[in-house]
Amino acid sequence: MNTYKSYGDRAKQHPNACARALLELMERKQTNLSVAVDVTKKDELLSIADAVGPYVCVLKTHIDIVEDFDSDLVEQLQLLSKKHDFMIFEDRKFADIGNTVKHQYANGIYKIASWSHITNAHTVPGEGIIKGLAEVGLPLGRGLLLLAEMSSKGALTKGSYTTESVEMARRNKDFVFGFIAQHKMNESDDEDFIVMSPGVGLDVKGDGLGQQYRTPHEVIVESGGDIIIVGRGIYGNPDKVEEQAKRYRQAGWDAYLERVRLHQK
Ligand code: 5BU
């Protein structure tokens, strides 16, 4: 199961249902771009989601920064996900004991599990966090990413923290299908974890608050990531959202095609 194969070939062999759906979508739509829409107004979030929708495989949200959140927002997001054929990823970064995250995932104002296809969790509390989230997410067909490496300067997600996070994923492959990371995480080709990488920019190297940017080529070809996550690089200039989404989609896809070519030889 070579993780440098095409997304379509990986979809055929992947044991996790959420990963299969995502890889099929990427192949069908020819995109490995995820847009992080970190805006604080419902209308703006929906309008950016509609504009970038045709170019993305995954739309990433931080639902708790939206000031005028209501249940209609998630209904509209779900409609856009069907209209444009993308998955929704609430970047919640759960970080508590299993029993608490279960409630944070299913209940409260946001009811994340009811609308978000993908979410993620820190591994700092140990494996109970995965078990708690799986109780809610698995029956709904949801998938989980573990935070194996962060993009920000000085992040503590390295060394044994990262390798033990990979071990946790290996023991929970029914629910965990990949990582937020800066590099490909599986050593062997007998397994296939999808790596989504934030910290991607074509024009700047940082944001003055610790974020570090790499290019799509660095992420996909040099580091073996699968999906580029781009936020401000796309929605930063309101007049150029669609133009930038097209540009990053092209850069991400070209990098992927180059990687497939390189590994065919
Ligand atoms: P940016 O505007 O492209 O810098 O946004 C990056 C997004 O990815 C933003 O939503 C972050 O919360 C998210 N992110 C990140 O930047 N780095 C990480 O390690 C993780 C998430 Br995990």
Short mmCIF file of C-alpha atoms in Angstrom, two decimals, residues 31-189:
data_model
loop_
_atom_site.label_atom_id
_atom_site.label_comp_id
_atom_site.label_asym_id
_atom_site.label_seq_id
_atom_site.Cartn_x
_atom_site.Cartn_y
_atom_site.Cartn_z
CA THR A 31 -7.49 18.78 -5.52
CA ASN A 32 -5.42 18.33 -2.38
CA LEU A 33 -6.22 21.80 -1.07
CA SER A 34 -7.93 22.48 2.24
CA VAL A 35 -8.87 26.05 3.04
CA ALA A 36 -8.85 27.20 6.68
CA VAL A 37 -11.60 29.80 6.92
CA ASP A 38 -10.73 31.61 10.15
CA VAL A 39 -13.22 34.46 10.07
CA THR A 40 -15.52 35.58 12.84
CA LYS A 41 -18.77 36.36 10.99
CA LYS A 42 -21.23 33.78 9.75
CA ASP A 43 -21.93 35.51 6.42
CA GLU A 44 -18.26 35.91 5.66
CA LEU A 45 -17.56 32.27 6.48
CA LEU A 46 -20.36 31.09 4.20
CA SER A 47 -19.40 33.40 1.38
CA ILE A 48 -15.74 32.28 1.45
CA ALA A 49 -16.83 28.64 1.68
CA ASP A 50 -19.00 29.12 -1.41
CA ALA A 51 -16.20 30.88 -3.30
CA VAL A 52 -13.47 28.32 -2.53
CA GLY A 53 -15.83 25.31 -2.57
CA PRO A 54 -15.10 24.24 -6.16
CA TYR A 55 -11.34 24.08 -5.49
CA VAL A 56 -11.08 22.25 -2.17
CA CYS A 57 -11.32 18.71 -0.87
CA VAL A 58 -11.71 19.84 2.74
CA LEU A 59 -13.05 23.02 4.28
CA LYS A 60 -11.51 23.62 7.70
CA THR A 61 -13.36 25.56 10.37
CA HIS A 62 -12.81 26.99 13.84
CA ILE A 63 -16.48 27.19 14.69
CA ASP A 64 -15.90 28.73 18.15
CA ILE A 65 -14.53 31.98 16.69
CA VAL A 66 -17.79 32.80 14.91
CA GLU A 67 -19.51 35.58 16.84
CA ASP A 68 -22.98 35.10 15.38
CA PHE A 69 -22.95 31.31 15.34
CA ASP A 70 -26.34 29.62 15.04
CA SER A 71 -27.55 26.20 13.94
CA ASP A 72 -28.39 27.63 10.51
CA LEU A 73 -24.67 28.20 9.93
CA VAL A 74 -23.88 24.50 10.13
CA GLU A 75 -26.92 23.65 8.02
CA GLN A 76 -25.66 26.05 5.34
CA LEU A 77 -22.16 24.61 5.60
CA GLN A 78 -23.54 21.13 5.09
CA LEU A 79 -25.46 22.31 2.02
CA LEU A 80 -22.29 23.86 0.61
CA SER A 81 -20.39 20.64 1.30
CA LYS A 82 -22.93 18.78 -0.86
CA LYS A 83 -23.13 21.51 -3.52
CA HIS A 84 -19.36 21.66 -4.03
CA ASP A 85 -18.42 18.13 -2.95
CA PHE A 86 -16.05 18.82 -0.05
CA MET A 87 -15.67 17.44 3.47
CA ILE A 88 -15.86 19.58 6.59
CA PHE A 89 -13.06 19.48 9.16
CA GLU A 90 -13.65 21.23 12.47
CA ASP A 91 -10.14 21.89 13.78
CA ARG A 92 -11.25 21.51 17.40
CA LYS A 93 -7.98 20.11 18.75
CA PHE A 94 -9.59 18.19 21.60
CA ALA A 95 -7.22 17.84 24.54
CA ASP A 96 -9.05 16.42 27.60
CA ILE A 97 -9.90 13.04 29.12
CA GLY A 98 -12.13 10.68 27.14
CA ASN A 99 -15.31 11.37 29.09
CA THR A 100 -15.02 15.14 28.70
CA VAL A 101 -14.15 15.18 25.00
CA LYS A 102 -17.08 12.88 24.31
CA HIS A 103 -19.39 15.63 25.50
CA GLN A 104 -17.42 18.41 23.82
CA TYR A 105 -17.70 16.51 20.54
CA ALA A 106 -21.38 15.53 20.73
CA ASN A 107 -23.02 18.20 22.85
CA GLY A 108 -22.87 21.86 23.87
CA ILE A 109 -23.78 24.62 21.47
CA TYR A 110 -21.79 23.33 18.51
CA LYS A 111 -22.64 19.60 18.39
CA ILE A 112 -19.54 19.15 16.24
CA ALA A 113 -20.00 15.43 15.57
CA SER A 114 -23.37 16.05 13.94
CA TRP A 115 -21.93 18.07 11.04
CA SER A 116 -18.14 17.78 10.87
CA HIS A 117 -16.83 14.79 8.88
CA ILE A 118 -13.35 15.12 10.36
CA THR A 119 -11.98 16.46 13.62
CA ASN A 120 -8.64 16.26 15.44
CA ALA A 121 -7.16 15.68 18.87
CA HIS A 122 -3.97 16.24 20.80
CA THR A 123 -2.42 13.03 22.12
CA VAL A 124 -1.16 14.61 25.34
CA PRO A 125 -3.95 13.05 27.50
CA GLY A 126 -3.18 9.50 26.26
CA GLU A 127 -5.29 7.04 24.34
CA GLY A 128 -8.50 7.60 26.31
CA ILE A 129 -9.09 10.72 24.24
CA ILE A 130 -9.37 8.58 21.10
CA LYS A 131 -11.67 6.08 22.80
CA GLY A 132 -13.98 8.84 24.04
CA LEU A 133 -14.21 10.55 20.67
CA ALA A 134 -14.68 7.23 18.87
CA GLU A 135 -17.74 6.39 20.98
CA VAL A 136 -19.42 9.40 19.42
CA GLY A 137 -17.78 9.59 16.00
CA LEU A 138 -17.55 6.00 14.81
CA PRO A 139 -21.29 5.30 14.69
CA LEU A 140 -21.65 8.47 12.59
CA GLY A 141 -18.90 7.44 10.15
CA ARG A 142 -16.61 10.27 11.24
CA GLY A 143 -12.81 10.24 11.15
CA LEU A 144 -10.12 11.54 13.49
CA LEU A 145 -6.70 13.06 12.88
CA LEU A 146 -4.07 13.13 15.61
CA LEU A 147 -1.84 16.15 16.09
CA ALA A 148 1.57 14.57 15.56
CA GLU A 149 3.44 17.76 14.65
CA MET A 150 2.40 21.40 14.78
CA SER A 151 3.56 24.05 12.32
CA SER A 152 4.41 26.74 14.84
CA LYS A 153 7.87 27.71 16.02
CA GLY A 154 9.01 25.97 19.20
CA ALA A 155 6.20 23.39 19.14
CA LEU A 156 6.79 20.53 21.60
CA THR A 157 5.28 18.01 19.20
CA LYS A 158 8.50 16.22 18.27
CA GLY A 159 10.66 13.19 19.05
CA SER A 160 8.98 10.54 21.20
CA TYR A 161 5.79 12.60 21.42
CA THR A 162 5.38 12.29 17.67
CA THR A 163 6.41 8.61 17.44
CA GLU A 164 4.10 7.64 20.30
CA SER A 165 1.27 9.55 18.62
CA VAL A 166 1.83 7.39 15.55
CA GLU A 167 1.68 4.27 17.74
CA MET A 168 -1.65 5.46 19.13
CA ALA A 169 -2.98 5.89 15.61
CA ARG A 170 -1.83 2.37 14.69
CA ARG A 171 -3.83 0.94 17.57
CA ASN A 172 -6.98 2.84 16.56
CA LYS A 173 -7.10 2.58 12.78
CA ASP A 174 -10.86 2.14 12.68
CA PHE A 175 -11.28 5.80 13.69
CA VAL A 176 -7.88 7.47 13.25
CA PHE A 177 -6.94 7.76 9.58
CA GLY A 178 -4.13 10.28 9.67
CA PHE A 179 -2.30 13.18 11.22
CA ILE A 180 -1.86 16.86 11.27
CA ALA A 181 1.85 16.84 10.67
CA GLN A 182 4.67 18.39 8.73
CA HIS A 183 5.98 15.09 7.27
CA LYS A 184 4.78 11.70 6.10
CA MET A 185 4.37 9.62 9.24
CA ASN A 186 4.45 5.99 8.16
CA GLU A 187 7.82 4.38 7.70
CA SER A 188 6.54 1.29 5.94
CA ASP A 189 4.28 1.01 2.93
#
